[in-house]
Tab-separated table of C-alpha atoms and ligand atoms in Angstrom:
chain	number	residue	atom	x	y	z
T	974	UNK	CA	-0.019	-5.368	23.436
T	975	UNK	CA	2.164	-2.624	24.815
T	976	UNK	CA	4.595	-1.379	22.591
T	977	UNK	CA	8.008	-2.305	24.898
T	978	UNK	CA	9.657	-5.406	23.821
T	979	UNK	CA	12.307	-7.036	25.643
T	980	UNK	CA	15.201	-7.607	23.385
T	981	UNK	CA	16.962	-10.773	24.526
T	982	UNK	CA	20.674	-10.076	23.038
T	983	UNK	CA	22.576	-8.219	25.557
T	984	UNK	CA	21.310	-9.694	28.564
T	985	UNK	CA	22.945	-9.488	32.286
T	986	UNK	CA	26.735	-10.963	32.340
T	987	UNK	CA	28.518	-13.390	34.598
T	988	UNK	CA	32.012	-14.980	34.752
T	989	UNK	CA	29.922	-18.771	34.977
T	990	UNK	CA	29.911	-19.903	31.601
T	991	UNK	CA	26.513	-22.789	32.808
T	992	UNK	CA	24.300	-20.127	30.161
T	993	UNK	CA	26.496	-18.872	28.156
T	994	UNK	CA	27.582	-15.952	30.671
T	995	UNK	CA	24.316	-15.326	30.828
T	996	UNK	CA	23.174	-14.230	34.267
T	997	UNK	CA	20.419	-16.140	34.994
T	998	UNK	CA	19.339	-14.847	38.440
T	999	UNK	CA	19.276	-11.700	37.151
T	1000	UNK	CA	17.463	-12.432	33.844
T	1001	UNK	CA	14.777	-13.900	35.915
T	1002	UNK	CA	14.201	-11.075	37.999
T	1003	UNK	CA	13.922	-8.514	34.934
T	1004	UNK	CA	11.869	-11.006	32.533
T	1005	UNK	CA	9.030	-11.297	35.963
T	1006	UNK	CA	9.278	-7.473	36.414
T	1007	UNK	CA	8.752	-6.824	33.044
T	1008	UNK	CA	5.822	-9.643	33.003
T	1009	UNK	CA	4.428	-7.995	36.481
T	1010	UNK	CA	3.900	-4.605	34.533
T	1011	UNK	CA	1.575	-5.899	31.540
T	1012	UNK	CA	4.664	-6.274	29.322
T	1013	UNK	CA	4.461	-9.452	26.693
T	1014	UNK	CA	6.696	-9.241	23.865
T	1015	UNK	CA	10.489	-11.147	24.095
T	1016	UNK	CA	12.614	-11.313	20.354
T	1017	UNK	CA	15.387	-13.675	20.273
T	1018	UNK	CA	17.365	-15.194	17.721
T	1019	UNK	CA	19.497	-18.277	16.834
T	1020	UNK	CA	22.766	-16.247	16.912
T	1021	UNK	CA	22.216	-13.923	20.249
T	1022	UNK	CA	24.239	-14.990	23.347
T	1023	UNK	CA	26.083	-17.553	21.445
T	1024	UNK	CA	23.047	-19.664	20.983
T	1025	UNK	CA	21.969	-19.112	24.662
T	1026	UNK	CA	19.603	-16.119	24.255
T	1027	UNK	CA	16.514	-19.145	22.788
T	1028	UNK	CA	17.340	-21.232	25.841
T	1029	UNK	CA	17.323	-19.005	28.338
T	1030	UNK	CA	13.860	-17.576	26.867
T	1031	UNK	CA	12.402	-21.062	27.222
T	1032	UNK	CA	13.806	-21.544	30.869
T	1033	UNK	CA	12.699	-18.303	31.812
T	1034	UNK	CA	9.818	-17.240	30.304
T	1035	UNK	CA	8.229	-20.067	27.964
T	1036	UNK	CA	8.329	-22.778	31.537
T	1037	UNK	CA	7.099	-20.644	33.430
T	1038	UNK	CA	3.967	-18.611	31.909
T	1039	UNK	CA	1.087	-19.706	30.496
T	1040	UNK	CA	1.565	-19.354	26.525
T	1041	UNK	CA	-0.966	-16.811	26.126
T	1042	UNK	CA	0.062	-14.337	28.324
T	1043	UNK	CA	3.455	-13.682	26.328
T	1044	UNK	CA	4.189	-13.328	22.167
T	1045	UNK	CA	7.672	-14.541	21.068
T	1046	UNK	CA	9.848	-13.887	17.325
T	1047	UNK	CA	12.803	-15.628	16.926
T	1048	UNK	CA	14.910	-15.234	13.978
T	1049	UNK	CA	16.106	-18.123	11.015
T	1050	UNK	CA	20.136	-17.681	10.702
T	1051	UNK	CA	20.687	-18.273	7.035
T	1052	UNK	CA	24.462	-17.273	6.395
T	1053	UNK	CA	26.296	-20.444	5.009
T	1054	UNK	CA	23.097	-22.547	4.378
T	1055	UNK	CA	22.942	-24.763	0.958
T	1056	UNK	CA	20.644	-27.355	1.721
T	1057	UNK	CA	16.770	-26.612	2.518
T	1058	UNK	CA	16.417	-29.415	5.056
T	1059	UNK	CA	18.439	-27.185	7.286
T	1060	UNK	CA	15.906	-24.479	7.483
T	1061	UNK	CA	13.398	-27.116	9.139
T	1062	UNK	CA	16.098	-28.696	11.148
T	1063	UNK	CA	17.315	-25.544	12.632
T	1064	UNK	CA	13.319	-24.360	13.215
T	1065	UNK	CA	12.605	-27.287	14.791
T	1066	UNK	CA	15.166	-27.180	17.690
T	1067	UNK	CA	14.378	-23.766	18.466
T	1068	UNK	CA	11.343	-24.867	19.256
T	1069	UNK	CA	12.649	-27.261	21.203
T	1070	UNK	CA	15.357	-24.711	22.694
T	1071	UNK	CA	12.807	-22.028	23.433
T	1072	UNK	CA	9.808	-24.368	24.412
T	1073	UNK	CA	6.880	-23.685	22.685
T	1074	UNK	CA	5.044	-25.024	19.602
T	1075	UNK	CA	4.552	-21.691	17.957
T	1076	UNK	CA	6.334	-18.551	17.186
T	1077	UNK	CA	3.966	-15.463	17.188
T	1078	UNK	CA	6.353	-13.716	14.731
T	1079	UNK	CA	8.969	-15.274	12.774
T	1080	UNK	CA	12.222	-13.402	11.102
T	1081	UNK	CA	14.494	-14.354	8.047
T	1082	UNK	CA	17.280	-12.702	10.130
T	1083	UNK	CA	19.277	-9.950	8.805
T	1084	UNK	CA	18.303	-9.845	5.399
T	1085	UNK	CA	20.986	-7.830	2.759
T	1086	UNK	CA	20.807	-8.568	-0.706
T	1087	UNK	CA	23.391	-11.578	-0.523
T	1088	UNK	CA	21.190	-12.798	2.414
T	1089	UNK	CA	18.257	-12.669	0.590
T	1090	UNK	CA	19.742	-14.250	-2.419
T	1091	UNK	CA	20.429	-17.116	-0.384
T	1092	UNK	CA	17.003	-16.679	1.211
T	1093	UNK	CA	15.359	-17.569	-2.560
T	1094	UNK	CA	17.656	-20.053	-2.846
T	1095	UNK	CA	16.242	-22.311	0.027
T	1096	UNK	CA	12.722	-21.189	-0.632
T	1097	UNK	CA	12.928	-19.851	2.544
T	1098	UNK	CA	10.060	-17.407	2.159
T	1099	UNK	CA	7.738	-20.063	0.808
T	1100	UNK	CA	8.589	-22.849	3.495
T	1101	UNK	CA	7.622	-19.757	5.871
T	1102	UNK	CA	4.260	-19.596	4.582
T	1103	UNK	CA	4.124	-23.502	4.925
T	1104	UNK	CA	5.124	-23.205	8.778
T	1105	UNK	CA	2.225	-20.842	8.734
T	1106	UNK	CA	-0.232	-23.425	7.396
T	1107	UNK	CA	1.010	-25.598	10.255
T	1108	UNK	CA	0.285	-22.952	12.979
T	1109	UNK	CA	3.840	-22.799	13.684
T	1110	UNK	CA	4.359	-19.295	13.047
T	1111	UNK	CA	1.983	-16.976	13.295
T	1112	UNK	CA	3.138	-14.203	11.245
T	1113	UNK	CA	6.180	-14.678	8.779
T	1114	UNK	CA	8.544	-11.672	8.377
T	1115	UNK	CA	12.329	-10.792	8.119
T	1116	UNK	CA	14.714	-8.591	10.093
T	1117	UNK	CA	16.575	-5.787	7.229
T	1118	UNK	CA	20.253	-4.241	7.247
T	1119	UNK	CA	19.980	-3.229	3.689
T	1120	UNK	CA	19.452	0.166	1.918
T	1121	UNK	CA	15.801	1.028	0.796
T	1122	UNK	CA	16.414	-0.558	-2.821
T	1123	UNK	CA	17.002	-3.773	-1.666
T	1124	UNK	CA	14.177	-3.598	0.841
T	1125	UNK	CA	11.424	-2.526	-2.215
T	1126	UNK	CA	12.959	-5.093	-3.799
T	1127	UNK	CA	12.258	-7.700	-1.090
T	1128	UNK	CA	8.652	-6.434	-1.031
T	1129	UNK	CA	7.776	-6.632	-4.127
T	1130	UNK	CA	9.030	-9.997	-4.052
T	1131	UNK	CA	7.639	-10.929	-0.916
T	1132	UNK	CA	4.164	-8.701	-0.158
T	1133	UNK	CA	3.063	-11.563	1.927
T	1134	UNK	CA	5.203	-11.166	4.556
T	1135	UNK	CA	3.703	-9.734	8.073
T	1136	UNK	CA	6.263	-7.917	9.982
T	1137	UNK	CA	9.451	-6.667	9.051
T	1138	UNK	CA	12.424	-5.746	11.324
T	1139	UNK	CA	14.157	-2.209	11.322
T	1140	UNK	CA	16.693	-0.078	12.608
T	1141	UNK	CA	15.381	2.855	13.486
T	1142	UNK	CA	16.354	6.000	15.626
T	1143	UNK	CA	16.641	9.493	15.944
T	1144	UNK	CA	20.350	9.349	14.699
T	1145	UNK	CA	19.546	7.339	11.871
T	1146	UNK	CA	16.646	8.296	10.655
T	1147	UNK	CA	17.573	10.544	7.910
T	1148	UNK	CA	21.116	8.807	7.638
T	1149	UNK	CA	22.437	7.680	4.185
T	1150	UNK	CA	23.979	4.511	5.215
T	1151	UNK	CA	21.269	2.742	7.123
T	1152	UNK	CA	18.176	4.619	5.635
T	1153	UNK	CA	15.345	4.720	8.135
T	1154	UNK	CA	12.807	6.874	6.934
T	1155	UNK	CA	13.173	5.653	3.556
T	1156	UNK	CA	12.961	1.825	4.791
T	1157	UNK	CA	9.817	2.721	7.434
T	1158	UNK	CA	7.634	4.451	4.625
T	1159	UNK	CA	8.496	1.285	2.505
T	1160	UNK	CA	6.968	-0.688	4.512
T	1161	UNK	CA	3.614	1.756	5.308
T	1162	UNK	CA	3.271	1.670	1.652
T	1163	UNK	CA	2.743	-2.063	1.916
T	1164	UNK	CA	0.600	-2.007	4.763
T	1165	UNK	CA	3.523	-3.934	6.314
T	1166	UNK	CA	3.336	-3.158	10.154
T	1167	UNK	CA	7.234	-2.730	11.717
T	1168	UNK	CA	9.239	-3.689	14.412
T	1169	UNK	CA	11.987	-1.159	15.840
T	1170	UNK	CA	15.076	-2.307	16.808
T	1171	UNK	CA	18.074	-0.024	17.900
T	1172	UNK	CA	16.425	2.918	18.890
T	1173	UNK	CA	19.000	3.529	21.674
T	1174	UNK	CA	21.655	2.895	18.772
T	1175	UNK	CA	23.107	0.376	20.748
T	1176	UNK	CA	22.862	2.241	24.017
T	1177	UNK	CA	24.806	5.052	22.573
T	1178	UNK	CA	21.718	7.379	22.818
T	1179	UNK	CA	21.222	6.768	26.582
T	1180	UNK	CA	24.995	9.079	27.161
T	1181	UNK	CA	24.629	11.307	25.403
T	1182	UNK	CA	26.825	14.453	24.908
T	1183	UNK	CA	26.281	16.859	27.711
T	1184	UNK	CA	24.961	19.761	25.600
T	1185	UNK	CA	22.545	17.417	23.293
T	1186	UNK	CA	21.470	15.889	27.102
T	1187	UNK	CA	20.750	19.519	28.292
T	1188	UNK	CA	18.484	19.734	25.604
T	1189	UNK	CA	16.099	17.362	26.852
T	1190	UNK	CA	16.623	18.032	30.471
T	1191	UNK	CA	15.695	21.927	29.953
T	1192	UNK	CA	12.727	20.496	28.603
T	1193	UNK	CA	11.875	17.871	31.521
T	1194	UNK	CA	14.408	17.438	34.519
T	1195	UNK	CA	13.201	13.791	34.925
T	1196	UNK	CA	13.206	11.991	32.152
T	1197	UNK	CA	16.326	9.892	30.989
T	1198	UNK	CA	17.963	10.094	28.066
T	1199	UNK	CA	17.178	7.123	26.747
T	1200	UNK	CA	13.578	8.066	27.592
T	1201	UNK	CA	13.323	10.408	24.458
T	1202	UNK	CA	15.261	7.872	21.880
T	1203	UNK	CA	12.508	4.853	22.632
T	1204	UNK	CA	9.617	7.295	22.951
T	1205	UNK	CA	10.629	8.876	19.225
T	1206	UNK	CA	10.418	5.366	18.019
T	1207	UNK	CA	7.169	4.908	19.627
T	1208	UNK	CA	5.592	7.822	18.522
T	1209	UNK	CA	5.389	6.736	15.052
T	1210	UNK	CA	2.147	4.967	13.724
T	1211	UNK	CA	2.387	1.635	12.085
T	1212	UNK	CA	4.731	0.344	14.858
T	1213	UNK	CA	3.917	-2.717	16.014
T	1214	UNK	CA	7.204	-2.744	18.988
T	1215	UNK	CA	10.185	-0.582	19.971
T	1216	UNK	CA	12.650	-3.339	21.163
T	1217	UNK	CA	15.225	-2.831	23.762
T	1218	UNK	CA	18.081	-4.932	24.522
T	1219	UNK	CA	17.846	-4.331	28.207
T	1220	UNK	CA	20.725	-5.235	30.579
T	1221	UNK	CA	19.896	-4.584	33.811
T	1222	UNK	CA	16.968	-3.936	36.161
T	1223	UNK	CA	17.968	0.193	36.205
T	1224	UNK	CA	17.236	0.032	32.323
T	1225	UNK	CA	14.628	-1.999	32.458
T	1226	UNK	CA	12.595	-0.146	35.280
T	1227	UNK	CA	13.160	3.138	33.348
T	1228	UNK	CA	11.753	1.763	29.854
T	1229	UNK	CA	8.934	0.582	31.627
T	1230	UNK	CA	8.235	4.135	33.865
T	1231	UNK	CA	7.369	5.646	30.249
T	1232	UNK	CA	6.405	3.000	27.998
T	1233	UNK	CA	3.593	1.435	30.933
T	1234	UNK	CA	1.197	3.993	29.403
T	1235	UNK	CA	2.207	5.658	26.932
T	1236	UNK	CA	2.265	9.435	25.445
T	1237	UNK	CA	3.544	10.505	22.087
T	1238	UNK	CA	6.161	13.172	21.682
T	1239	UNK	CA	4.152	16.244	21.408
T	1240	UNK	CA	5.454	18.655	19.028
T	1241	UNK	CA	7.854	20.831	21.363
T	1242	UNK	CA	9.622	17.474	22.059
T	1243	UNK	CA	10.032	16.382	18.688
T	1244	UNK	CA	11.563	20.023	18.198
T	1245	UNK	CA	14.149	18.889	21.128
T	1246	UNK	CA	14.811	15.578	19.286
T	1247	UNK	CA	15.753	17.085	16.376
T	1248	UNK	CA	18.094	20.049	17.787
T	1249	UNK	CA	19.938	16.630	19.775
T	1250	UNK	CA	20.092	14.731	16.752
T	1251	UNK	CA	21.772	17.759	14.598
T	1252	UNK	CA	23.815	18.363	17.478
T	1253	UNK	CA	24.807	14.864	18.034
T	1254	UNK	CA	25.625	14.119	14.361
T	1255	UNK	CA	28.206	16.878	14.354
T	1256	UNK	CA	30.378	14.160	16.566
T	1257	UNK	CA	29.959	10.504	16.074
T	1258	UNK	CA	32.739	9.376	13.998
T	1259	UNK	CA	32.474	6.114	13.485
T	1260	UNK	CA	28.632	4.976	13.807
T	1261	UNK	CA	28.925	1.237	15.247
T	1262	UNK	CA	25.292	0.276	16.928
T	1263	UNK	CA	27.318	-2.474	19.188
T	1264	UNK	CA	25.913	-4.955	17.742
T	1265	UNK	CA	28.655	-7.394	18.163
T	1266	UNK	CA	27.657	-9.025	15.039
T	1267	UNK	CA	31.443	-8.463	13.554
T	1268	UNK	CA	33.062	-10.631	16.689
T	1269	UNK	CA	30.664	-13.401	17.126
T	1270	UNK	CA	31.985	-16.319	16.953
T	1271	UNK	CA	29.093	-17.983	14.961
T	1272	UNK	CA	29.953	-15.969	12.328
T	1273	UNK	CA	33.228	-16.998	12.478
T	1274	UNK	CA	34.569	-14.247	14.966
T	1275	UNK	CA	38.097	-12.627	14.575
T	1276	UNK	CA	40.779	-14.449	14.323
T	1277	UNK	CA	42.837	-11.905	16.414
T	1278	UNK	CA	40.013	-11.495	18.993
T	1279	UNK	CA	39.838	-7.372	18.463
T	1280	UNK	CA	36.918	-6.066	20.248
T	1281	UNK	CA	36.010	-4.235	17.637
T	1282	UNK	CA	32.694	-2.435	19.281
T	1283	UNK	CA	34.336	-1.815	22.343
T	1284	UNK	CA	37.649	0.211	20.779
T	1285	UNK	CA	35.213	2.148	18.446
T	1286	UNK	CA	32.850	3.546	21.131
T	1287	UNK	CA	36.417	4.485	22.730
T	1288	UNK	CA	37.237	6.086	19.463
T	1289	UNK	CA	33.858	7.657	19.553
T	1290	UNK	CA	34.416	8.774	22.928
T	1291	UNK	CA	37.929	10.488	22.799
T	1292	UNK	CA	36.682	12.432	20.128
T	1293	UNK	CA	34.426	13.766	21.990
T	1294	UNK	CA	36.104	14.717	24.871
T	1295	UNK	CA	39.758	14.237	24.031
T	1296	UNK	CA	42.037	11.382	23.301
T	1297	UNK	CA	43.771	11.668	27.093
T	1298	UNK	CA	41.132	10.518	29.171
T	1299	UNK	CA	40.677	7.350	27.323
T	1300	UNK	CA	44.335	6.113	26.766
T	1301	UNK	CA	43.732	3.981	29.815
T	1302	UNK	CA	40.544	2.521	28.561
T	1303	UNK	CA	42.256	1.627	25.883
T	1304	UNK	CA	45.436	0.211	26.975
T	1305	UNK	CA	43.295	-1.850	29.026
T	1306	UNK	CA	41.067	-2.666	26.100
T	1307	UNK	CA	44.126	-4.033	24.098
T	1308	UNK	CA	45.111	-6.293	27.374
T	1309	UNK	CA	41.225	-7.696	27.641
T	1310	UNK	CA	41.533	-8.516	23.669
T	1311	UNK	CA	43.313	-8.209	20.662
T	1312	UNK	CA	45.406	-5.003	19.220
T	1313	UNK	CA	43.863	-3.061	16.501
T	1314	UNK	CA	47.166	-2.422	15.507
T	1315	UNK	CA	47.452	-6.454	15.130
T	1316	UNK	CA	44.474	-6.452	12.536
T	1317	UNK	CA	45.507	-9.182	9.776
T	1318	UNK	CA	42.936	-7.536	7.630
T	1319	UNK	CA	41.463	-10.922	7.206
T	1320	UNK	CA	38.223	-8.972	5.943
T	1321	UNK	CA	35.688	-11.639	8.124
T	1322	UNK	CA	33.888	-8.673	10.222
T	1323	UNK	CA	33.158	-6.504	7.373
T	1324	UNK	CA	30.989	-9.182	5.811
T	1325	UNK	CA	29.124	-9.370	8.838
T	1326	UNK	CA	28.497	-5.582	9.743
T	1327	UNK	CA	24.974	-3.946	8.905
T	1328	UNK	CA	26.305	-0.720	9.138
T	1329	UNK	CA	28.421	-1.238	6.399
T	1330	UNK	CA	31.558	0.054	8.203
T	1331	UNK	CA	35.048	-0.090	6.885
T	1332	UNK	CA	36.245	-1.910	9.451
T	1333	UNK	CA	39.855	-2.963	8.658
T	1334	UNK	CA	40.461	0.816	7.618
T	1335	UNK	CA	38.828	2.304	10.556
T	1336	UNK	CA	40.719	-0.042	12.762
T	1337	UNK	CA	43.927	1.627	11.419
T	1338	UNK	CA	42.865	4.906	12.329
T	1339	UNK	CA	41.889	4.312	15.666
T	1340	UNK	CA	44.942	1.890	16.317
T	1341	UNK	CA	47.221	5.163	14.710
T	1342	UNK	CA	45.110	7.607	17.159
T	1343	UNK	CA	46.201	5.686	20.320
T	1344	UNK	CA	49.665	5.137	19.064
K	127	LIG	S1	39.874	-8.013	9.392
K	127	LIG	FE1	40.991	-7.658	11.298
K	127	LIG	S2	39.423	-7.112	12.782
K	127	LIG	FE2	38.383	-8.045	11.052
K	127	LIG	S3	38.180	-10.210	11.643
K	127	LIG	FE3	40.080	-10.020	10.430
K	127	LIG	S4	41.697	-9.670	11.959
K	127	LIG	FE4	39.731	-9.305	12.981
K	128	LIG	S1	31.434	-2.765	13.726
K	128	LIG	FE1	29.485	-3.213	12.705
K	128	LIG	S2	29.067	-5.390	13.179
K	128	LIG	FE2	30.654	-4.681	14.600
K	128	LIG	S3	29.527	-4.052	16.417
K	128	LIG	FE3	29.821	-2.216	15.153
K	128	LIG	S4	27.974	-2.076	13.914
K	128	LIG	FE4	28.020	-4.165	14.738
């Protein structure tokens, strides 16, 4: 299996609402590009797109190729779940949603330490390993935004489990909050293979600062940005995919011009990652991946619809390069949405950020920034 997987949360957008704003013209002509090159693996999940992301798989990919030519993880939403029955209920209709009759991985999604609590609670875990017996999933596993305490202590709970689900990238590798290495040599202790997910941080590592960018294109003219953040991830051994949450053809051709066949960093380019990253990490101030997971509305959403993501990267962005360029972005920001300065402080997106942000305080500061 090559080591590119499609990411199916932050697909191509359209004003028609028929998929969720999903663009499925679009989506069709990436998802058969991506097929025509050898490529195989697609990760979804219950929450991406609204609940469209599963259905849009199954129209897409699942009708229209033969089952063995493609592997496909979707992900078990547990937030707010009491009853067991629900686990099978929900499972069920994503078969039904993403049209199969087995899931070659299957996640927990998003597993903290409340998450998991509620995890054990269900016997989610366990009722895994029975969908396992049934040949409906072929490999159980969970998807982590926890430190690397919480994920030993999932492991040592849980050594049966076949995959797990990390954030990793060259930003946050070494960082304290989301504790990549520590998390990735967790699992290698366990023999536990891993899949990557963020490695562009949110596509933050694809524009990058100009000087960090010179870095790598001193080093080779041609390749993108975004080129060096997946092929870090890559690189490393016991990986079993680098996801990317492509979102348009451009992205999706250039992913696939290095990833088709291929080569390692070498030992000069890992040199060139890490002057970036040190370079890099001197200026993000607020380090949101985009997520979205602190606005959607099946978590309950904001009350005051505050783009969160999208006035932090503008944050992030005027202090790189000045607060004056980006007034106008935001202005415009705060007609599109809601006012950070109108935060309620309601505290419903810092529950749901695996980051671990501050939001309501950080909203302050950028809302006092712009006044
Ligand atoms: S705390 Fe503020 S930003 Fe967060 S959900 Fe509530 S109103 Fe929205
Ligand atoms: S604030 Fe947190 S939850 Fe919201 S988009 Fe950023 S990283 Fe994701």
């Amino acid at each position: 299996m090559k080591k590119l997987g499609f990411g199916l949360m932050r697909l191509p957008y359209t004003e028609d609402k028929t998929w969720g704003n999903i663009d499925l013209e679009k989506t069709r002509e990436m998802i058969d590009a991506y097929m025509e090159q050898g490529f195989s693996y697609f990760d979804t999940a219950w929450v991406y797109h609204g609940g469209f992301s599963e259905r849009v798989f199954g129209e897409l990919v699942a009708k229209r190729y033969p089952r063995e030519k493609f592997q496909v993880t979707t992900k078990m939403p547990l937030w707010g779940k009491t009853d067991p029955a629900d686990l099978q209920k929900t499972f069920d209709e994503q078969l039904k949603k993403c049209g199969v009759e087995y899931f070659d991985y299957y996640f927990l999604h998003a597993l903290n330490r409340d998450v998991f609590a509620t995890a054990e609670k269900l016997g989610a875990f366990e009722w895994m390993q029975e969908m396992k017996k049934q040949g409906k999933i072929l490999h159980p596993g969970f998807s982590f935004h926890d430190d690397a305490d919480a994920l030993e202590m999932m492991l040592s709970k849980h050594p049966e489990v076949e995959l797990v689900q990390l954030q990793i990238n060259y930003i946050d590798w070494e960082s304290d909050n989301v504790q990549s290495r520590k998390c990735y040599e967790i699992c290698k202790r366990y023999g536990i293979p891993v899949s990557i997910m963020e490695p562009i941080k949110g596509g933050s590592l694809a524009n990058i600062m100009p000087d960090a960018k010179k870095i790598f294109t001193d080093y080779n003219p041609n390749a993108s940005a975004a080129s060096w953040a997946v092929r870090y991830c890559a690189s490393m051994d016991n990986i079993l995919v680098v996801l990317s949450g492509m979102s348009n053809m451009e992205q999706l051709q250039d992913n696939m011009s290095y990833m088709k066949d291929f080569v390692p960093l070498n030992e000069e380019e890992q040199k060139c990652v890490q002057k970036a990253t040190d370079l890099i990490k001197s200026t993000i101030a607020i380090p949101c991946t985009a997520c979205r997971y602190c606005v959607d509305e099946t978590n309950g959403g904001c009350p005051m619809n505050i783009n969160i993501p999208r006035f932090f990267e503008i944050y992030n962005e005027s202090k790189r390069y000045g607060v004056g360029p980006y007034k106008w972005h935001y202005n415009n920001a705060v007609k599109e949405s809601g006012d950070p300065a109108g935060c309620i402080g309601c505290g419903n997106c810092q529950g749901h950020c695996p980051q671990k942000l501050e939001i309501i305080e950080l909203l302050k500061e950028v809302a006092k920034t712009f006044a």
